[in-house]
Short mmCIF file of C-alpha atoms in Angstrom, two decimals:
data_model
loop_
_atom_site.label_atom_id
_atom_site.label_comp_id
_atom_site.label_asym_id
_atom_site.label_seq_id
_atom_site.Cartn_x
_atom_site.Cartn_y
_atom_site.Cartn_z
CA UNK K 204 -157.26 159.86 -19.85
CA UNK K 205 -156.07 163.15 -18.58
CA UNK K 206 -152.74 164.44 -19.85
CA UNK K 207 -149.87 165.00 -17.40
CA UNK K 208 -149.61 168.63 -16.19
CA UNK K 209 -146.67 170.82 -16.84
CA UNK K 210 -146.12 174.21 -15.11
CA UNK K 211 -143.83 177.13 -15.64
CA UNK K 212 -141.75 178.01 -12.54
CA UNK K 213 -143.92 180.40 -10.58
CA UNK K 214 -147.01 179.71 -12.54
CA UNK K 215 -150.09 180.35 -10.44
CA UNK K 216 -152.02 177.16 -9.65
CA UNK K 217 -155.63 176.90 -8.76
CA UNK K 218 -156.51 175.06 -5.55
CA UNK K 219 -158.55 172.01 -5.99
CA UNK K 220 -161.04 173.11 -3.34
CA UNK K 221 -161.20 176.80 -4.52
CA UNK K 222 -160.74 176.70 -8.22
CA UNK K 223 -160.90 180.41 -8.68
CA UNK K 224 -158.59 181.39 -5.74
CA UNK K 225 -155.30 182.97 -6.99
CA UNK K 226 -152.20 181.29 -6.02
CA UNK K 227 -149.25 182.81 -4.05
CA UNK K 228 -146.07 183.82 -5.79
CA UNK K 229 -144.34 180.82 -4.51
CA UNK K 230 -144.60 177.47 -6.48
CA UNK K 231 -147.24 175.17 -4.87
CA UNK K 232 -146.80 171.44 -5.10
CA UNK K 233 -149.88 169.87 -6.91
CA UNK K 234 -150.75 166.14 -6.33
CA UNK K 235 -150.71 164.08 -9.54
CA UNK K 236 -154.06 163.30 -11.08
CA UNK K 237 -154.82 159.59 -11.01
CA UNK K 238 -156.03 157.85 -14.04
CA UNK K 239 -159.04 156.60 -12.11
CA UNK K 240 -160.21 160.09 -11.12
CA UNK K 241 -159.77 161.48 -14.63
CA UNK K 242 -159.98 165.04 -13.30
CA UNK K 243 -159.92 167.38 -16.27
CA UNK K 244 -157.05 169.89 -16.68
CA UNK K 245 -157.95 173.33 -15.25
CA UNK K 246 -158.06 174.66 -18.88
CA UNK K 247 -160.88 172.20 -19.66
CA UNK K 248 -162.87 172.77 -16.41
CA UNK K 249 -166.08 174.75 -16.48
CA UNK K 250 -167.04 177.30 -13.79
CA UNK K 251 -170.37 178.80 -12.55
CA UNK K 252 -171.91 180.57 -15.53
CA UNK K 253 -172.04 183.94 -13.69
CA UNK K 254 -168.22 183.77 -12.95
CA UNK K 255 -167.27 182.70 -16.43
CA UNK K 256 -169.32 185.46 -17.87
CA UNK K 257 -167.68 187.99 -15.65
CA UNK K 258 -164.30 186.90 -16.43
CA UNK K 259 -165.23 186.81 -20.18
CA UNK K 260 -166.35 190.45 -20.00
CA UNK K 261 -162.94 191.35 -18.51
CA UNK K 262 -161.27 189.91 -21.59
CA UNK K 263 -163.64 191.77 -23.84
CA UNK K 264 -163.07 195.14 -22.11
CA UNK K 265 -159.37 194.89 -22.33
CA UNK K 266 -159.45 193.68 -26.08
CA UNK K 267 -162.42 195.66 -27.41
CA UNK K 268 -160.26 198.64 -28.38
CA UNK K 269 -158.61 196.55 -31.10
CA UNK K 270 -161.57 195.95 -33.33
CA UNK K 271 -162.93 199.43 -32.78
CA UNK K 272 -159.65 201.18 -33.62
CA UNK K 273 -159.06 198.88 -36.63
CA UNK K 274 -162.43 199.68 -38.22
CA UNK K 275 -162.19 203.40 -37.46
CA UNK K 276 -158.75 203.43 -39.14
CA UNK K 277 -160.14 201.45 -42.05
CA UNK K 278 -163.09 203.95 -42.29
CA UNK K 279 -160.92 207.09 -42.14
CA UNK K 280 -158.41 205.74 -44.60
CA UNK K 281 -160.88 204.54 -47.18
CA UNK K 282 -163.39 207.41 -46.54
CA UNK K 283 -166.21 205.09 -45.84
CA UNK K 284 -169.60 206.46 -44.99
CA UNK K 285 -171.00 206.13 -41.35
CA UNK K 286 -173.53 203.44 -42.29
CA UNK K 287 -170.86 201.22 -43.73
CA UNK K 288 -168.50 201.92 -40.74
CA UNK K 289 -171.23 200.66 -38.26
CA UNK K 290 -171.78 197.67 -40.53
CA UNK K 291 -168.09 196.73 -40.57
CA UNK K 292 -167.82 197.29 -36.83
CA UNK K 293 -170.58 194.90 -36.18
CA UNK K 294 -168.98 192.30 -38.47
CA UNK K 295 -165.61 192.72 -36.72
CA UNK K 296 -167.24 192.05 -33.29
CA UNK K 297 -169.17 189.14 -34.61
CA UNK K 298 -166.17 187.49 -36.42
CA UNK K 299 -163.89 188.12 -33.36
CA UNK K 300 -166.42 186.36 -31.29
CA UNK K 301 -166.90 183.46 -33.65
CA UNK K 302 -163.18 183.01 -34.00
CA UNK K 303 -162.71 183.00 -30.26
CA UNK K 304 -165.29 180.29 -29.98
CA UNK K 305 -163.53 178.22 -32.62
CA UNK K 306 -160.11 178.61 -30.99
CA UNK K 307 -161.45 178.02 -27.43
CA UNK K 308 -163.84 175.16 -28.06
CA UNK K 309 -161.87 173.47 -30.97
CA UNK K 310 -164.43 171.79 -33.13
CA UNK K 311 -163.03 168.92 -35.22
CA UNK K 312 -159.50 170.05 -36.47
CA UNK K 313 -160.12 173.76 -35.97
CA UNK K 314 -158.79 175.44 -32.80
CA UNK K 315 -156.30 174.19 -30.14
CA UNK K 316 -158.85 174.31 -27.30
CA UNK K 317 -156.87 176.85 -25.39
CA UNK K 318 -158.04 180.32 -23.97
CA UNK K 319 -157.60 182.38 -27.20
CA UNK K 320 -159.29 185.59 -28.51
CA UNK K 321 -159.30 186.49 -32.22
CA UNK K 322 -159.13 190.06 -33.43
CA UNK K 323 -158.56 192.17 -36.57
CA UNK K 324 -155.95 194.84 -36.92
CA UNK K 325 -152.20 195.07 -37.04
CA UNK K 326 -150.14 194.26 -40.16
CA UNK K 327 -153.01 192.51 -41.89
CA UNK K 328 -155.14 195.68 -41.74
CA UNK K 329 -152.26 197.74 -43.17
CA UNK K 330 -151.78 195.38 -45.99
CA UNK K 331 -155.64 195.29 -46.66
CA UNK K 332 -155.71 199.05 -46.89
CA UNK K 333 -152.74 199.08 -49.28
CA UNK K 334 -154.37 196.63 -51.56
CA UNK K 335 -157.60 198.50 -51.41
CA UNK K 336 -155.91 201.74 -52.25
CA UNK K 337 -154.08 200.27 -55.21
CA UNK K 338 -156.65 197.76 -56.61
CA UNK K 339 -159.92 198.58 -54.94
CA UNK K 340 -162.03 197.17 -52.05
CA UNK K 341 -163.47 194.25 -53.99
CA UNK K 342 -159.90 193.17 -54.92
CA UNK K 343 -158.80 193.62 -51.26
CA UNK K 344 -161.62 191.37 -50.03
CA UNK K 345 -160.73 188.93 -52.69
CA UNK K 346 -157.11 188.88 -51.43
CA UNK K 347 -158.27 187.99 -47.97
CA UNK K 348 -160.20 185.04 -49.33
CA UNK K 349 -157.18 183.92 -51.42
CA UNK K 350 -154.96 184.20 -48.38
CA UNK K 351 -157.32 182.07 -46.29
CA UNK K 352 -157.15 179.34 -48.83
CA UNK K 353 -153.37 179.74 -48.99
CA UNK K 354 -153.22 179.02 -45.29
CA UNK K 355 -154.77 175.54 -45.88
CA UNK K 356 -152.50 174.98 -48.88
CA UNK K 357 -149.11 175.50 -47.22
CA UNK K 358 -150.09 174.28 -43.65
CA UNK K 359 -149.03 170.66 -44.26
CA UNK K 360 -145.44 171.83 -45.21
CA UNK K 361 -145.22 174.36 -42.38
CA UNK K 362 -146.34 171.60 -39.87
CA UNK K 363 -143.24 169.56 -40.79
CA UNK K 364 -140.98 172.43 -40.06
CA UNK K 365 -142.22 172.71 -36.33
CA UNK K 366 -139.46 170.23 -35.23
CA UNK K 367 -137.04 173.12 -35.80
CA UNK K 368 -138.82 175.39 -33.30
CA UNK K 369 -137.53 174.32 -29.83
CA UNK K 370 -137.90 176.38 -26.65
CA UNK K 371 -135.00 178.45 -27.57
CA UNK K 372 -136.64 179.61 -30.82
CA UNK K 373 -140.15 180.03 -29.28
CA UNK K 374 -138.97 181.86 -26.30
CA UNK K 375 -137.07 184.35 -28.39
CA UNK K 376 -140.11 184.86 -30.55
CA UNK K 377 -142.33 185.41 -27.52
CA UNK K 378 -139.98 188.05 -25.96
CA UNK K 379 -140.20 190.00 -29.31
CA UNK K 380 -143.97 189.66 -29.36
CA UNK K 381 -144.20 190.89 -25.91
CA UNK K 382 -141.91 193.87 -26.46
CA UNK K 383 -143.87 194.82 -29.63
CA UNK K 384 -147.20 194.60 -27.77
CA UNK K 385 -145.94 196.71 -24.91
CA UNK K 386 -145.04 199.36 -27.53
CA UNK K 387 -148.55 199.13 -29.00
CA UNK K 388 -150.06 199.65 -25.61
CA UNK K 389 -147.73 202.53 -24.89
CA UNK K 390 -148.65 204.30 -28.15
CA UNK K 391 -152.32 204.11 -27.07
CA UNK K 392 -151.26 206.19 -24.11
CA UNK K 393 -148.82 208.59 -25.65
CA UNK K 394 -149.94 208.79 -29.24
CA UNK K 395 -147.43 208.49 -32.09
CA UNK K 396 -144.38 210.84 -32.06
CA UNK K 397 -144.83 213.89 -34.30
CA UNK K 398 -148.63 213.79 -34.11
CA UNK K 399 -150.61 216.49 -32.29
CA UNK K 400 -151.04 215.78 -28.66
CA UNK K 401 -148.09 213.43 -28.45
CA UNK K 402 -147.21 212.68 -24.76
CA UNK K 403 -149.96 214.80 -23.56
CA UNK K 404 -149.60 214.99 -19.65
CA UNK K 405 -153.38 214.21 -19.22
CA UNK K 406 -153.23 211.11 -21.24
CA UNK K 407 -149.95 209.97 -19.50
CA UNK K 408 -151.58 210.64 -16.13
CA UNK K 409 -154.66 208.59 -17.11
CA UNK K 410 -152.50 205.69 -18.38
CA UNK K 411 -150.28 205.63 -15.27
CA UNK K 412 -153.34 206.09 -13.01
CA UNK K 413 -154.95 203.05 -14.67
CA UNK K 414 -151.80 200.91 -13.90
CA UNK K 415 -151.75 202.19 -10.36
CA UNK K 416 -155.43 201.23 -9.85
CA UNK K 417 -154.66 197.72 -11.22
CA UNK K 418 -151.74 197.28 -8.94
CA UNK K 419 -153.79 198.53 -5.93
CA UNK K 420 -156.68 196.14 -6.60
CA UNK K 421 -154.27 193.25 -7.06
CA UNK K 422 -152.54 194.18 -3.79
CA UNK K 423 -155.56 194.76 -1.69
CA UNK K 424 -158.13 192.26 -2.91
CA UNK K 425 -158.23 188.44 -2.85
CA UNK K 426 -160.15 185.69 -4.43
CA UNK K 427 -162.41 186.70 -7.33
CA UNK K 428 -161.92 190.42 -6.93
CA UNK K 429 -158.16 189.95 -7.33
CA UNK K 430 -158.66 187.94 -10.38
CA UNK K 431 -160.81 190.85 -11.77
CA UNK K 432 -158.06 193.40 -10.96
CA UNK K 433 -157.38 194.13 -14.58
CA UNK K 434 -161.00 194.98 -15.32
CA UNK K 435 -161.46 196.91 -12.22
CA UNK K 436 -158.34 198.96 -13.00
CA UNK K 437 -159.79 199.70 -16.39
CA UNK K 438 -163.12 200.68 -15.10
CA UNK K 439 -161.45 202.91 -12.40
CA UNK K 440 -159.41 204.53 -14.97
CA UNK K 441 -162.58 205.24 -17.01
CA UNK K 442 -164.32 206.67 -14.02
CA UNK K 443 -161.38 209.03 -13.48
CA UNK K 444 -161.47 210.05 -17.13
CA UNK K 445 -165.29 210.85 -16.77
CA UNK K 446 -164.47 213.00 -13.66
CA UNK K 447 -161.81 214.88 -15.70
CA UNK K 448 -164.25 215.41 -18.55
CA UNK K 449 -162.29 213.54 -21.25
CA UNK K 450 -165.16 211.04 -22.00
CA UNK K 451 -167.90 211.98 -24.54
CA UNK K 452 -170.83 210.11 -22.96
CA UNK K 453 -173.25 211.54 -25.62
CA UNK K 454 -171.79 209.12 -28.32
CA UNK K 455 -173.05 206.06 -26.46
CA UNK K 456 -176.66 207.24 -26.63
CA UNK K 457 -176.61 208.03 -30.44
CA UNK K 458 -178.03 205.76 -33.07
CA UNK K 459 -180.37 202.56 -33.12
CA UNK K 460 -180.59 199.52 -31.08
CA UNK K 461 -179.67 196.65 -33.44
CA UNK K 462 -177.16 196.26 -36.27
CA UNK K 463 -176.57 193.27 -38.48
CA UNK K 464 -173.36 192.53 -40.59
CA UNK K 465 -173.90 192.76 -44.30
CA UNK K 466 -172.65 190.01 -46.67
CA UNK K 467 -170.21 191.37 -49.32
CA UNK K 468 -170.63 195.09 -48.34
CA UNK K 469 -168.31 196.22 -51.16
CA UNK K 470 -169.81 193.94 -53.87
CA UNK K 471 -168.62 190.67 -55.18
CA UNK K 472 -164.96 189.99 -54.38
CA UNK K 473 -162.36 190.11 -57.29
CA UNK K 474 -159.46 187.68 -57.23
CA UNK K 475 -156.11 188.93 -58.23
CA UNK K 476 -153.13 186.65 -57.29
CA UNK K 477 -150.54 189.43 -57.83
CA UNK K 478 -152.55 191.87 -55.62
CA UNK K 479 -152.82 189.11 -52.93
CA UNK K 480 -149.17 188.34 -52.85
CA UNK K 481 -148.38 190.75 -50.00
CA UNK K 482 -150.97 189.08 -47.74
CA UNK K 483 -149.87 185.61 -48.69
CA UNK K 484 -146.24 186.52 -47.73
CA UNK K 485 -147.49 187.90 -44.47
CA UNK K 486 -149.48 184.60 -43.74
CA UNK K 487 -146.11 182.86 -43.46
CA UNK K 488 -145.11 185.18 -40.70
CA UNK K 489 -148.52 184.86 -39.16
CA UNK K 490 -148.18 181.06 -38.93
CA UNK K 491 -144.72 181.53 -37.21
CA UNK K 492 -146.29 183.92 -34.79
CA UNK K 493 -149.28 181.48 -34.28
CA UNK K 494 -146.73 178.90 -33.33
CA UNK K 495 -145.25 181.03 -30.49
CA UNK K 496 -148.64 182.10 -29.30
CA UNK K 497 -149.98 178.50 -29.08
CA UNK K 498 -146.96 177.16 -27.24
CA UNK K 499 -146.90 180.12 -24.83
CA UNK K 500 -150.58 179.97 -24.19
CA UNK K 501 -150.18 176.31 -23.28
CA UNK K 502 -147.28 177.18 -21.00
CA UNK K 503 -149.39 179.87 -19.26
CA UNK K 504 -152.20 177.45 -18.52
CA UNK K 505 -149.80 174.57 -17.65
CA UNK K 506 -151.09 172.13 -20.33
CA UNK K 507 -148.93 169.81 -22.30
CA UNK K 508 -149.41 169.98 -25.98
CA UNK K 509 -147.80 168.64 -29.15
CA UNK K 510 -146.97 171.75 -31.28
CA UNK K 511 -146.98 169.52 -34.45
CA UNK K 512 -150.66 168.62 -33.74
CA UNK K 513 -152.08 171.73 -31.98
CA UNK K 514 -150.30 174.68 -33.90
CA UNK K 515 -152.07 173.62 -37.22
CA UNK K 516 -155.36 173.71 -35.44
CA UNK K 517 -154.68 177.30 -34.42
CA UNK K 518 -153.71 178.18 -38.03
CA UNK K 519 -156.91 176.49 -39.34
CA UNK K 520 -158.93 178.54 -36.97
CA UNK K 521 -157.34 181.64 -38.25
CA UNK K 522 -157.89 180.53 -41.87
CA UNK K 523 -161.55 179.72 -41.36
CA UNK K 524 -162.42 182.86 -39.51
CA UNK K 525 -160.52 184.94 -42.19
CA UNK K 526 -162.40 183.14 -45.05
CA UNK K 527 -165.85 184.27 -43.48
CA UNK K 528 -164.23 187.74 -42.67
CA UNK K 529 -163.42 188.23 -46.40
CA UNK K 530 -166.98 187.84 -47.37
CA UNK K 531 -167.96 190.30 -44.67
CA UNK K 532 -165.54 192.94 -45.92
CA UNK K 533 -162.93 192.47 -43.16
CA UNK K 534 -159.07 192.07 -43.26
CA UNK K 535 -157.38 188.96 -42.10
CA UNK K 536 -158.54 187.78 -38.67
CA UNK K 537 -155.58 186.52 -36.52
CA UNK K 538 -155.37 184.67 -33.06
CA UNK K 539 -154.33 187.31 -30.56
CA UNK K 540 -151.62 186.68 -28.01
CA UNK K 541 -152.75 189.74 -26.03
CA UNK K 542 -155.22 187.95 -23.77
CA UNK K 543 -152.46 185.39 -22.60
CA UNK K 544 -151.29 188.16 -20.18
CA UNK K 545 -154.75 188.32 -18.74
CA UNK K 546 -154.84 184.61 -18.18
CA UNK K 547 -151.45 184.67 -16.33
CA UNK K 548 -152.36 187.81 -14.22
CA UNK K 549 -155.70 186.41 -13.19
CA UNK K 550 -154.76 182.81 -12.79
CA UNK K 551 -158.01 181.79 -14.46
CA UNK K 552 -157.05 179.11 -17.03
CA UNK K 553 -160.41 177.84 -18.28
CA UNK K 554 -160.94 178.08 -22.00
CA UNK K 555 -164.60 178.46 -21.35
CA UNK K 556 -163.81 181.98 -20.20
CA UNK K 557 -162.66 183.09 -23.62
CA UNK K 558 -165.51 181.13 -25.14
CA UNK K 559 -167.72 183.35 -22.93
CA UNK K 560 -165.82 186.31 -24.22
CA UNK K 561 -166.64 185.09 -27.71
CA UNK K 562 -170.20 185.02 -26.95
CA UNK K 563 -170.14 188.54 -25.46
CA UNK K 564 -168.26 189.75 -28.59
CA UNK K 565 -170.98 188.33 -30.84
CA UNK K 566 -173.82 189.94 -28.69
CA UNK K 567 -171.89 193.27 -28.92
CA UNK K 568 -171.80 192.96 -32.75
CA UNK K 569 -175.58 192.83 -32.74
CA UNK K 570 -176.18 195.44 -30.00
CA UNK K 571 -175.20 198.88 -31.26
CA UNK K 572 -175.48 200.71 -27.92
CA UNK K 573 -173.06 198.37 -26.19
CA UNK K 574 -170.54 198.88 -29.08
CA UNK K 575 -170.89 202.63 -28.70
CA UNK K 576 -170.53 202.38 -24.96
CA UNK K 577 -167.19 200.34 -25.12
CA UNK K 578 -165.91 202.81 -27.79
CA UNK K 579 -166.02 205.74 -25.40
CA UNK K 580 -163.32 204.25 -23.12
CA UNK K 581 -160.33 206.60 -23.60
CA UNK K 582 -157.46 205.00 -25.51
CA UNK K 583 -154.94 206.15 -22.72
CA UNK K 584 -156.85 203.98 -20.22
CA UNK K 585 -157.01 200.97 -22.55
CA UNK K 586 -153.20 201.45 -23.21
CA UNK K 587 -152.37 201.52 -19.51
CA UNK K 588 -154.25 198.23 -18.95
CA UNK K 589 -152.64 196.86 -22.14
CA UNK K 590 -149.11 197.71 -21.07
CA UNK K 591 -149.52 195.58 -17.96
CA UNK K 592 -150.97 192.41 -19.53
CA UNK K 593 -148.58 192.65 -22.51
CA UNK K 594 -145.53 192.98 -20.47
CA UNK K 595 -146.53 189.61 -18.71
CA UNK K 596 -146.18 187.98 -22.15
CA UNK K 597 -142.58 189.21 -22.29
CA UNK K 598 -141.93 187.61 -18.79
CA UNK K 599 -143.31 184.36 -20.14
CA UNK K 600 -140.94 184.54 -23.01
CA UNK K 601 -138.08 185.08 -20.54
CA UNK K 602 -139.16 182.13 -18.50
CA UNK K 603 -139.10 179.91 -21.52
CA UNK K 604 -135.63 181.17 -22.39
CA UNK K 605 -134.64 180.30 -18.92
CA UNK K 606 -135.27 176.65 -19.65
CA UNK K 607 -133.27 176.86 -22.90
CA UNK K 608 -129.80 176.31 -21.40
CA UNK K 609 -128.60 179.86 -21.87
CA UNK K 610 -125.51 178.83 -19.87
CA UNK K 611 -124.32 177.45 -23.26
CA UNK K 612 -122.49 180.14 -25.20
CA UNK K 613 -123.98 178.83 -28.40
CA UNK K 614 -127.53 179.30 -27.22
CA UNK K 615 -126.79 182.73 -25.78
CA UNK K 616 -125.25 183.74 -29.11
CA UNK K 617 -128.31 182.38 -31.02
CA UNK K 618 -130.75 184.24 -28.82
CA UNK K 619 -128.71 187.44 -28.88
CA UNK K 620 -128.55 187.58 -32.66
CA UNK K 621 -132.25 186.76 -33.10
CA UNK K 622 -133.35 189.46 -30.61
CA UNK K 623 -131.04 192.05 -32.21
CA UNK K 624 -132.49 191.54 -35.74
CA UNK K 625 -136.08 190.90 -34.45
CA UNK K 626 -136.22 193.97 -32.25
CA UNK K 627 -134.67 196.28 -34.91
CA UNK K 628 -137.79 197.09 -36.97
CA UNK K 629 -139.84 197.40 -33.66
CA UNK K 630 -137.38 199.87 -32.06
CA UNK K 631 -136.52 201.71 -35.29
CA UNK K 632 -139.74 201.86 -37.47
CA UNK K 633 -139.21 202.44 -41.07
CA UNK K 634 -135.61 201.04 -41.10
CA UNK K 635 -136.39 198.86 -44.19
CA UNK K 636 -138.19 201.68 -45.95
CA UNK K 637 -135.82 201.60 -48.94
CA UNK K 638 -136.37 197.91 -49.63
CA UNK K 639 -138.74 196.49 -52.27
CA UNK K 640 -142.26 196.36 -51.05
CA UNK K 641 -142.70 192.58 -51.06
CA UNK K 642 -139.42 192.10 -49.05
CA UNK K 643 -140.24 194.95 -46.70
CA UNK K 644 -143.48 193.07 -45.69
CA UNK K 645 -141.42 190.26 -44.16
CA UNK K 646 -138.50 192.24 -42.87
CA UNK K 647 -140.77 194.71 -40.90
CA UNK K 648 -142.40 191.93 -39.04
CA UNK K 649 -139.91 191.67 -36.11
CA UNK K 650 -141.67 188.46 -34.92
CA UNK K 651 -141.08 186.72 -38.24
CA UNK K 652 -137.47 188.00 -38.50
CA UNK K 653 -136.58 186.86 -34.91
CA UNK K 654 -138.24 183.43 -35.46
CA UNK K 655 -136.56 182.93 -38.75
CA UNK K 656 -133.19 183.96 -37.52
CA UNK K 657 -133.37 181.91 -34.35
CA UNK K 658 -134.61 178.77 -36.27
CA UNK K 659 -131.94 179.10 -38.92
CA UNK K 660 -129.12 179.54 -36.42
CA UNK K 661 -130.45 176.66 -34.20
CA UNK K 662 -130.37 174.46 -37.27
CA UNK K 663 -126.89 175.62 -38.19
CA UNK K 664 -125.33 175.13 -34.76
CA UNK K 665 -127.39 172.16 -33.34
CA UNK K 666 -128.01 170.17 -36.42
CA UNK K 667 -125.66 170.88 -39.35
CA UNK K 668 -122.52 171.59 -37.38
CA UNK K 669 -122.66 168.53 -35.32
CA UNK K 670 -123.46 166.34 -38.34
CA UNK K 671 -120.50 167.77 -40.30
CA UNK K 672 -118.29 167.34 -37.21
CA UNK K 673 -119.35 163.73 -36.96
CA UNK K 674 -118.65 163.02 -40.57
CA UNK K 675 -115.24 164.60 -40.20
CA UNK K 676 -114.53 162.53 -37.14
CA UNK K 677 -115.62 159.36 -38.98
CA UNK K 678 -113.39 160.26 -41.96
CA UNK K 679 -110.43 160.79 -39.61
CA UNK K 680 -111.10 157.47 -37.92
CA UNK K 681 -111.24 155.66 -41.21
CA UNK K 682 -107.92 157.29 -42.16
CA UNK K 683 -106.36 156.05 -38.84
CA UNK K 684 -106.02 159.48 -37.33
CA UNK K 685 -107.03 160.16 -33.66
CA UNK K 686 -110.21 162.24 -33.03
CA UNK K 687 -111.05 164.68 -30.34
CA UNK K 688 -112.82 163.24 -27.30
CA UNK K 689 -116.39 164.10 -26.99
CA UNK K 690 -117.31 165.58 -23.61
CA UNK K 691 -120.44 164.25 -21.83
CA UNK K 692 -123.55 165.94 -22.93
CA UNK K 693 -122.04 167.20 -26.21
CA UNK K 694 -123.37 166.45 -29.60
CA UNK K 695 -121.65 163.19 -30.89
CA UNK K 696 -118.63 164.00 -32.84
CA UNK K 697 -118.66 167.65 -32.03
CA UNK K 698 -115.30 168.94 -30.53
CA UNK K 699 -115.95 171.27 -27.67
CA UNK K 700 -113.76 173.69 -25.79
CA UNK K 701 -114.35 175.38 -22.50
CA UNK K 702 -115.76 178.45 -24.25
CA UNK K 703 -118.58 176.28 -25.84
CA UNK K 704 -120.01 175.44 -22.55
#
């Protein structure tokens, strides 16, 4: 039996007669699905193979810069030889594709069956490099394998805590995720402050032009072409970069035709619990982030889920992919929320699109010329595209917060404090540089800090405080003293004033 559908206000709906046609900005009423018809939810509907492949390639083009930049950073930091770099790049694409298939298709208890893409990079890569620098590459790969096992060990406990992650907490977390990702995209355009070429006018022009192309295609086109506006904008930006002479096309023709990932490229993994501790601590933050991404992905496609059942599936997919990644010499692989913006912009909700993206990523991992061709796309062009799709994630978080009764002063206060502390390490990098390394790992994750603060304050104000007030009221009643009347809609036994509402 099909599940009831839930939609965000303004979520683009697909017409039953033209599944791929984009919706208008105004909400469109959708007739309920009868039990007799058992029409599958749009996220579970397949499409013509050519169209699915085209939309999958769009996801890949937007996301491919992440594994490429991650491996190039890894190679430069650890001074790896070119052959090993190509091997690791192949492994990164293959594992990204395999993980995307797991999360999108959801075999057994692995993967939530939502349109997800998996990628390396970010904090897990930085921690991997730190462990490799201090203890060696074999210990770093051992730490990845140990952390993958740690996911499975602590997941049952974490799943029980999901009841304390209501829309207020998840929405706050998603806003922080979106702001952080927009910053990541912007740095691809501008470069990092203090480095040579920072805010180069040519790169800024390419990034802004890519955004302009995307807007123009979305404005002028309709149907499938409008849904491909993100990819077309990226291709137009790349074409402009070629005209301006900022693309080295010679790199795409160098090297052989095929490449295969190598098992244990650094030798047999070495297992050191102390060395793996930073990655294990990060895995707790990663599970909190996976919670928000799973919920917001389901919201973006309008599918009702049970977070206590589906979030663990996402985490298991992360753990399984990371386990294999450790044996291929890669850092932790994590489910990416970056592609959620593409889903929302295009209105294409089918999980088979990201499954097709997974197949394309695997093919890229084996076809060296394709990998090199994608790698020549200028980072400024990728960054311009990324800023648009990442900002959509922030909007989704704001929409979720809009359903969290922010008219309540208490909820506004909780959200404000969580945003302030969660955005601090994002807006002021290095603010916790003087803290102990293991503590800094958690504090510098704005998503983890924001989620933790929002969850704790939510428990204090909406669980502990009402219970204490109820006990106090009961004690006064037993002592024969009058109690304060409880307004309609308030927590039982919780005295409220006009300022609480």
